[in-house]
Tab-separated table of C-alpha atoms (C1' of nucleotides) in Angstrom:
chain	number	residue	atom	x	y	z
A	1	MET	CA	-2.670	60.082	-0.502
A	2	THR	CA	-5.079	57.695	-2.230
A	3	LYS	CA	-6.518	58.631	-5.437
A	4	ARG	CA	-9.938	59.937	-4.622
A	5	SER	CA	-13.015	59.078	-6.889
A	6	TYR	CA	-13.877	62.659	-7.111
A	7	GLU	CA	-10.458	63.779	-7.920
A	8	GLN	CA	-10.721	64.926	-11.538
A	9	LEU	CA	-14.206	66.234	-11.047
A	10	ALA	CA	-14.641	69.920	-12.070
A	11	CYS	CA	-15.371	71.183	-8.620
A	12	PRO	CA	-12.854	73.160	-7.001
A	13	ILE	CA	-13.890	72.124	-3.493
A	14	ALA	CA	-13.551	68.503	-4.477
A	15	ARG	CA	-10.150	69.162	-6.133
A	16	SER	CA	-9.033	70.843	-2.915
A	17	LEU	CA	-10.221	68.024	-0.803
A	18	SER	CA	-8.409	65.384	-3.080
A	19	VAL	CA	-5.123	67.148	-1.887
A	20	LEU	CA	-6.106	68.186	1.515
A	21	GLY	CA	-8.891	66.051	2.702
A	22	ASP	CA	-7.433	63.296	4.719
A	23	GLN	CA	-7.114	62.990	8.603
A	24	TRP	CA	-3.698	64.658	8.916
A	25	THR	CA	-2.802	66.702	5.905
A	26	LEU	CA	-4.298	70.113	7.135
A	27	MET	CA	-3.020	69.573	10.784
A	28	ILE	CA	0.430	69.274	9.229
A	29	VAL	CA	0.006	72.553	7.066
A	30	ARG	CA	-1.307	74.072	10.463
A	31	ASP	CA	1.948	73.315	11.950
A	32	ALA	CA	4.133	74.282	9.147
A	33	LEU	CA	2.504	77.750	9.173
A	34	MET	CA	3.182	77.976	12.799
A	35	GLY	CA	6.901	77.398	12.170
A	36	VAL	CA	7.411	73.560	12.446
A	37	ARG	CA	9.933	72.596	10.052
A	38	ARG	CA	11.450	69.119	10.856
A	39	PHE	CA	9.971	65.584	10.874
A	40	GLU	CA	10.554	64.990	14.739
A	41	GLY	CA	8.722	68.421	15.336
A	42	PHE	CA	5.674	67.264	13.291
A	43	GLN	CA	5.775	63.773	14.953
A	44	LYS	CA	5.990	65.135	18.426
A	45	SER	CA	3.243	67.799	17.791
A	46	LEU	CA	0.635	65.649	16.070
A	47	CYS	CA	1.610	62.264	17.747
A	48	LEU	CA	0.666	60.433	14.263
A	49	SER	CA	2.496	57.139	13.260
A	50	ARG	CA	5.887	57.820	11.869
A	51	ASN	CA	5.424	55.798	8.665
A	52	LEU	CA	2.239	57.792	8.002
A	53	LEU	CA	4.134	61.018	8.729
A	54	THR	CA	6.724	59.996	6.006
A	55	ARG	CA	4.110	59.378	3.453
A	56	ARG	CA	2.098	62.690	4.307
A	57	LEU	CA	5.254	64.808	4.040
A	58	ARG	CA	6.273	63.186	0.798
A	59	HIS	CA	2.744	63.799	-0.584
A	60	LEU	CA	2.859	67.515	0.512
A	61	VAL	CA	6.227	67.866	-1.153
A	62	GLU	CA	4.978	66.281	-4.438
A	63	GLU	CA	1.807	68.521	-4.387
A	64	GLY	CA	4.120	71.686	-3.889
A	65	LEU	CA	2.950	72.568	-0.491
A	66	LEU	CA	6.279	72.079	1.274
A	67	THR	CA	9.802	72.103	-0.001
A	68	LYS	CA	12.585	69.672	1.361
A	69	GLU	CA	15.550	71.994	1.865
A	70	LYS	CA	18.932	71.679	3.231
A	71	ILE	CA	19.439	73.433	6.463
A	72	HIS	CA	22.307	75.968	6.094
A	73	GLY	CA	25.466	74.679	7.525
A	74	SER	CA	24.084	71.197	7.956
A	75	ARG	CA	23.629	68.052	5.976
A	76	ARG	CA	20.071	67.707	7.420
A	77	PHE	CA	17.009	69.179	5.879
A	78	GLU	CA	13.735	70.981	6.720
A	79	TYR	CA	10.314	71.327	5.271
A	80	CYS	CA	9.261	74.802	4.328
A	81	PRO	CA	5.826	75.856	3.369
A	82	THR	CA	5.528	77.373	-0.243
A	83	GLN	CA	3.235	80.048	-1.400
A	84	LYS	CA	0.558	77.374	-2.119
A	85	CYS	CA	0.649	76.310	1.497
A	86	LYS	CA	0.694	79.680	2.840
A	87	ASP	CA	-2.480	80.539	0.889
A	88	LEU	CA	-4.367	77.845	3.014
A	89	LEU	CA	-4.281	80.429	5.710
A	90	GLY	CA	-7.811	81.361	4.863
A	91	VAL	CA	-9.094	77.923	5.028
A	92	LEU	CA	-7.324	77.533	8.471
A	93	VAL	CA	-8.975	80.793	9.766
A	94	THR	CA	-12.424	79.854	8.562
A	95	PHE	CA	-11.867	76.308	10.358
A	96	SER	CA	-10.707	77.964	13.346
A	97	GLU	CA	-13.756	80.490	13.417
A	98	TRP	CA	-16.189	77.589	12.916
A	99	GLY	CA	-14.503	75.597	15.631
A	100	GLU	CA	-14.618	78.480	18.102
A	101	GLN	CA	-18.030	79.022	17.629
A	102	TRP	CA	-19.448	75.372	17.209
A	103	CYS	CA	-17.050	73.317	19.254
A	104	PRO	CA	-15.732	75.661	22.023
A	105	ASP	CA	-13.315	74.646	24.404
A	106	PRO	CA	-13.651	76.001	28.058
A	107	GLU	CA	-9.988	76.800	28.373
A	108	GLY	CA	-10.104	79.073	25.333
A	109	PRO	CA	-8.183	78.886	21.895
A	110	LEU	CA	-4.878	77.128	21.677
A	111	VAL	CA	-4.187	78.763	18.279
A	112	ASP	CA	-4.328	82.488	17.589
A	113	ILE	CA	-4.310	84.188	14.212
A	114	ARG	CA	-3.090	87.770	14.402
A	115	HIS	CA	-2.212	90.649	12.087
A	116	THR	CA	1.769	90.946	12.650
A	117	VAL	CA	1.531	94.767	12.076
A	118	SER	CA	-1.301	95.740	14.464
A	119	GLY	CA	-1.350	92.665	16.664
A	120	LYS	CA	-5.048	92.437	16.176
A	121	ALA	CA	-7.014	89.244	15.698
A	122	VAL	CA	-7.964	88.097	12.143
A	123	GLY	CA	-11.254	86.959	10.858
A	124	MET	CA	-12.647	85.939	7.616
A	125	ARG	CA	-15.818	87.715	6.046
A	126	PRO	CA	-17.585	86.942	2.789
A	127	LEU	CA	-17.479	89.777	0.467
A	128	LEU	CA	-18.895	90.750	-2.960
A	129	LEU	CA	-15.752	90.441	-5.153
A	130	GLU	CA	-16.292	93.430	-7.332
A	131	ASN	CA	-16.891	96.308	-4.821
A	132	GLY	CA	-15.818	94.785	-1.652
A	133	THR	CA	-19.113	95.323	0.137
A	134	GLU	CA	-19.868	92.800	2.979
A	135	ILE	CA	-22.884	90.590	2.812
A	136	SER	CA	-24.650	88.305	5.006
A	137	PRO	CA	-23.873	84.600	4.734
A	138	ALA	CA	-27.454	83.699	4.773
A	139	GLU	CA	-27.627	85.598	1.227
A	140	VAL	CA	-24.963	83.236	-0.140
A	141	GLU	CA	-25.958	80.242	-2.276
A	142	LEU	CA	-23.808	77.238	-3.584
A	143	ALA	CA	-25.027	76.214	-7.079
A	144	GLN	CA	-23.863	73.577	-9.575
A	145	LEU	CA	-23.073	74.948	-12.961
A	146	ARG	CA	-23.193	71.824	-15.129
A	147	GLU	CA	-23.388	68.191	-14.951
A	148	LYS	CA	-20.427	66.096	-13.788
A	149	ASP	CA	-18.727	64.051	-16.290
A	150	SER	CA	-19.200	60.558	-14.997
B	1	MET	CA	-16.029	58.966	12.351
B	2	THR	CA	-13.131	57.549	14.203
B	3	LYS	CA	-12.092	59.152	17.451
B	4	ARG	CA	-9.022	61.307	16.520
B	5	SER	CA	-6.135	61.471	18.870
B	6	TYR	CA	-6.111	65.297	18.562
B	7	GLU	CA	-9.784	65.657	19.358
B	8	GLN	CA	-9.778	67.092	22.708
B	9	LEU	CA	-6.906	69.302	22.168
B	10	ALA	CA	-7.478	73.022	22.619
B	11	CYS	CA	-6.892	74.025	19.110
B	12	PRO	CA	-10.088	75.110	17.296
B	13	ILE	CA	-8.727	73.891	13.907
B	14	ALA	CA	-8.038	70.445	15.339
B	15	ARG	CA	-11.562	70.333	16.813
B	16	SER	CA	-13.065	71.232	13.569
B	17	LEU	CA	-11.027	68.605	11.748
B	18	SER	CA	-12.155	66.065	14.196
B	19	VAL	CA	-15.751	66.556	13.165
B	20	LEU	CA	-15.107	67.289	9.468
B	21	GLY	CA	-11.631	65.969	8.546
B	22	ASP	CA	-12.426	62.621	6.786
B	23	GLN	CA	-12.603	62.038	3.105
B	24	TRP	CA	-16.304	62.594	2.582
B	25	THR	CA	-17.779	64.754	5.131
B	26	LEU	CA	-17.096	67.973	3.672
B	27	MET	CA	-18.295	66.688	0.255
B	28	ILE	CA	-21.549	65.727	1.829
B	29	VAL	CA	-21.749	69.012	3.591
B	30	ARG	CA	-21.290	70.661	0.013
B	31	ASP	CA	-23.974	68.638	-1.460
B	32	ALA	CA	-26.440	69.528	1.505
B	33	LEU	CA	-25.745	73.173	0.834
B	34	MET	CA	-26.358	72.766	-2.602
B	35	GLY	CA	-29.799	71.405	-2.030
B	36	VAL	CA	-29.159	67.396	-1.817
B	37	ARG	CA	-31.462	66.203	0.790
B	38	ARG	CA	-31.953	62.270	0.372
B	39	PHE	CA	-29.737	59.300	0.628
B	40	GLU	CA	-29.931	58.443	-2.907
B	41	GLY	CA	-28.997	61.980	-3.827
B	42	PHE	CA	-25.785	61.867	-2.037
B	43	GLN	CA	-24.907	58.504	-3.071
B	44	LYS	CA	-25.384	59.255	-6.705
B	45	SER	CA	-23.710	62.661	-6.402
B	46	LEU	CA	-20.634	61.194	-4.689
B	47	CYS	CA	-20.422	57.515	-5.585
B	48	LEU	CA	-19.200	56.428	-2.293
B	49	SER	CA	-20.103	53.047	-0.713
B	50	ARG	CA	-23.571	52.945	0.510
B	51	ASN	CA	-22.706	51.604	4.019
B	52	LEU	CA	-19.934	54.416	4.409
B	53	LEU	CA	-22.727	56.863	3.404
B	54	THR	CA	-25.017	55.673	6.094
B	55	ARG	CA	-22.244	56.031	8.703
B	56	ARG	CA	-21.411	59.405	7.664
B	57	LEU	CA	-24.884	60.713	7.445
B	58	ARG	CA	-25.495	59.248	11.134
B	59	HIS	CA	-22.332	60.875	12.171
B	60	LEU	CA	-23.324	64.367	10.728
B	61	VAL	CA	-26.655	64.069	12.465
B	62	GLU	CA	-25.142	63.204	15.828
B	63	GLU	CA	-22.774	66.141	15.427
B	64	GLY	CA	-25.881	68.418	14.664
B	65	LEU	CA	-24.785	69.353	11.148
B	66	LEU	CA	-27.906	67.511	9.583
B	67	THR	CA	-31.229	66.722	10.845
B	68	LYS	CA	-33.413	63.680	9.615
B	69	GLU	CA	-36.720	64.947	9.065
B	70	LYS	CA	-40.086	63.339	7.661
B	71	ILE	CA	-41.020	64.710	4.378
B	72	HIS	CA	-44.289	66.434	4.633
B	73	GLY	CA	-47.074	64.072	3.465
B	74	SER	CA	-44.940	61.023	3.270
B	75	ARG	CA	-43.364	58.594	5.584
B	76	ARG	CA	-39.932	59.070	3.956
B	77	PHE	CA	-37.536	61.387	5.294
B	78	GLU	CA	-34.715	63.932	4.318
B	79	TYR	CA	-31.351	65.267	5.629
B	80	CYS	CA	-31.543	68.939	6.145
B	81	PRO	CA	-28.541	71.306	7.085
B	82	THR	CA	-28.714	72.955	10.296
B	83	GLN	CA	-27.131	76.439	10.973
B	84	LYS	CA	-24.142	74.620	12.213
B	85	CYS	CA	-23.846	73.054	8.791
B	86	LYS	CA	-24.679	76.307	7.014
B	87	ASP	CA	-21.948	78.145	8.854
B	88	LEU	CA	-19.298	75.920	6.937
B	89	LEU	CA	-20.120	77.996	3.851
B	90	GLY	CA	-17.005	79.999	4.722
B	91	VAL	CA	-14.803	76.984	4.728
B	92	LEU	CA	-16.204	75.941	1.532
B	93	VAL	CA	-15.744	79.136	-0.129
B	94	THR	CA	-12.042	79.249	0.954
B	95	PHE	CA	-11.575	75.661	-0.238
B	96	SER	CA	-13.104	76.626	-3.368
B	97	GLU	CA	-10.824	79.774	-3.876
B	98	TRP	CA	-7.877	77.746	-3.035
B	99	GLY	CA	-8.937	75.088	-5.529
B	100	GLU	CA	-9.410	77.731	-8.347
B	101	GLN	CA	-6.190	79.189	-7.905
B	102	TRP	CA	-3.921	76.295	-7.304
B	103	CYS	CA	-5.641	73.138	-8.862
B	104	PRO	CA	-7.462	74.919	-11.673
B	105	ASP	CA	-9.563	73.002	-14.159
B	106	PRO	CA	-9.520	74.057	-17.882
B	107	GLU	CA	-13.215	73.469	-18.124
B	108	GLY	CA	-13.781	76.263	-15.498
B	109	PRO	CA	-15.557	75.712	-12.198
B	110	LEU	CA	-18.398	73.389	-11.488
B	111	VAL	CA	-19.661	74.911	-8.315
B	112	ASP	CA	-20.427	78.680	-8.060
B	113	ILE	CA	-20.989	80.565	-4.888
B	114	ARG	CA	-23.120	83.718	-5.496
B	115	HIS	CA	-24.940	86.353	-3.676
B	116	THR	CA	-28.698	85.541	-3.878
B	117	VAL	CA	-29.535	89.362	-3.949
B	118	SER	CA	-27.223	90.829	-6.422
B	119	GLY	CA	-26.082	87.525	-8.438
B	120	LYS	CA	-22.502	88.384	-7.802
B	121	ALA	CA	-19.590	86.179	-7.082
B	122	VAL	CA	-18.631	85.738	-3.367
B	123	GLY	CA	-15.166	85.504	-2.109
B	124	MET	CA	-13.493	85.468	1.299
B	125	ARG	CA	-11.133	88.137	2.621
B	126	PRO	CA	-9.281	88.389	5.827
B	127	LEU	CA	-10.267	91.400	7.882
B	128	LEU	CA	-9.069	92.990	11.211
B	129	LEU	CA	-12.155	91.962	13.346
B	130	GLU	CA	-12.465	95.364	15.228
B	131	ASN	CA	-12.598	97.931	12.429
B	132	GLY	CA	-13.147	95.961	9.423
B	133	THR	CA	-10.002	97.058	7.457
B	134	GLU	CA	-8.673	94.561	4.778
B	135	ILE	CA	-5.110	93.397	5.271
B	136	SER	CA	-2.638	91.232	3.539
B	137	PRO	CA	-2.462	87.475	4.124
B	138	ALA	CA	1.267	87.928	4.283
B	139	GLU	CA	0.867	89.955	7.230
B	140	VAL	CA	-0.947	87.323	9.088
B	141	GLU	CA	0.548	84.832	11.516
B	142	LEU	CA	-0.362	81.620	13.235
B	143	ALA	CA	0.709	81.212	16.725
B	144	GLN	CA	0.442	78.942	19.650
B	145	LEU	CA	-0.692	80.428	22.844
B	146	ARG	CA	0.011	77.650	25.316
B	147	GLU	CA	1.507	73.974	25.715
B	148	LYS	CA	-0.803	71.218	24.675
B	149	ASP	CA	-2.005	68.841	27.621
B	150	SER	CA	-0.580	65.643	26.662
C	1	DA	C1'	34.819	57.853	21.113
C	2	DA	C1'	30.635	57.077	23.056
C	3	DT	C1'	25.814	58.531	23.292
C	4	DT	C1'	21.733	60.936	21.657
C	5	DT	C1'	19.023	62.815	18.357
C	6	DT	C1'	17.102	62.777	13.807
C	7	DA	C1'	14.777	60.888	10.055
C	8	DG	C1'	13.248	57.471	8.698
C	9	DT	C1'	11.968	51.773	7.447
C	10	DT	C1'	9.875	47.337	8.484
C	11	DG	C1'	6.510	44.245	9.932
C	12	DA	C1'	2.365	42.568	12.522
C	13	DC	C1'	-1.925	44.208	13.662
C	14	DT	C1'	-6.390	46.721	13.574
C	15	DT	C1'	-9.404	50.014	11.386
C	16	DT	C1'	-11.768	51.702	7.719
C	17	DG	C1'	-13.441	51.834	3.067
C	18	DT	C1'	-15.135	49.411	-1.303
C	19	DG	C1'	-18.275	46.720	-4.049
C	20	DA	C1'	-21.765	43.950	-5.149
C	21	DA	C1'	-25.767	41.468	-3.585
C	22	DC	C1'	-29.684	41.264	-0.668
C	23	DT	C1'	-33.798	43.189	2.127
C	24	DG	C1'	-37.925	45.051	3.087
C	25	DA	C1'	-40.491	49.104	2.993
C	26	DT	C1'	-42.731	52.946	0.149
C	27	DG	C1'	-44.815	54.751	-3.879
C	28	DC	C1'	-46.046	54.573	-9.084
C	29	DT	C1'	-48.688	52.513	-12.909
C	30	DT	C1'	-52.105	50.233	-14.859
D	1	DA	C1'	-55.391	45.577	-6.463
D	2	DA	C1'	-51.252	43.509	-8.370
D	3	DG	C1'	-46.864	44.261	-10.057
D	4	DC	C1'	-42.636	46.732	-10.592
D	5	DA	C1'	-39.567	50.453	-9.534
D	6	DT	C1'	-37.452	53.175	-6.155
D	7	DC	C1'	-35.599	54.298	-1.743
D	8	DA	C1'	-32.892	53.562	2.314
D	9	DG	C1'	-30.520	51.025	3.950
D	10	DT	C1'	-27.823	46.089	5.778
D	11	DT	C1'	-24.489	42.203	5.051
D	12	DC	C1'	-20.475	40.214	3.854
D	13	DA	C1'	-15.896	39.316	1.412
D	14	DC	C1'	-12.145	41.791	0.402
D	15	DA	C1'	-8.770	45.870	-0.215
D	16	DA	C1'	-6.597	49.836	1.468
D	17	DA	C1'	-5.092	52.678	4.946
D	18	DG	C1'	-3.482	53.701	9.746
D	19	DT	C1'	-1.351	52.291	14.373
D	20	DC	C1'	2.395	50.659	17.232
D	21	DA	C1'	6.470	49.196	18.347
D	22	DA	C1'	10.978	47.872	17.246
D	23	DC	C1'	14.736	48.447	14.420
D	24	DT	C1'	18.553	51.239	11.441
D	25	DA	C1'	21.928	54.246	10.032
D	26	DA	C1'	23.600	58.825	9.590
D	27	DA	C1'	24.555	63.304	11.874
D	28	DA	C1'	25.299	66.014	15.960
D	29	DT	C1'	26.495	66.401	20.772
D	30	DT	C1'	29.302	65.712	24.745
DNA sequence: AATTTTAGTTGACTTTGTGAACTGATGCTT
DNA sequence: AAGCATCAGTTCACAAAGTCAACTAAAATT
């Protein structure tokens, strides 16, 4: 991915987006977390151009979100999500919830996020970190702590 | 923003990304939620080209994330976040947490997300929707419910 | 051994983004 | 009221990134 002008800024949202903020990267991550492992699998699922997929997969490997590993008993390889990639589940859950609420599809959801043990649907809720009490999003505020460098 | 090939797909993550998934849109949303309201404010904060900012703001207004409103007692106007935009707070919180964990900045965070009542830091935690019990992200799975149209 | 599948690469073309200069209002100062 | 600064864009030349289709070569299948 291109170097972004905000890449070295001290904002964690900006830093995340400098890694993940292009057209396809989060879709590739979504597919990887759904079990897609190979080049043709991503290409058929997403219908993006093959040379761009090559670049995006390379980028995700460089950023440590995927590993390129030999498939057991074969000389081919597969792309496996790392913990860094799996930790994007929360991002995907919040995107999914927002999409369900604000861009609903009459046919209902295609992707479903469930607890493997109980089989129940999973959602995200903001919490106070210290004691775990749930609070209202309306009571939450984003603030800038200090001036940016440039 | 460009029409994306996955735009009408039945996945809520894909639909969200078709609205939000370009280089700058979520950064503009972040700024809007931090209180930036005017063209020059966004431009100085983000250092993106002015004609692109024009397009992105127009896009966000068309998508119902911002409104363009006259400033009281002036003939100038400002861009105000709608509820649809404010509901992206959860997305920004999860991006922020991921960025803090996986792309840490030695100088510490620039953006801070706090509960206005208690002043405490806010985080996101996956929950079982029905009873509110907290579960481990490792126990969560993404699944495709049905085949895509194309 | 021949065919198909996989995982790319290559190159022409199109789209999108950048940077700097320009415009024409509005608002501020004296 | 005149002059200058700020605001919110637009315009244009250029650079970067994405798309599409065809091609390649190795691996797997029949």
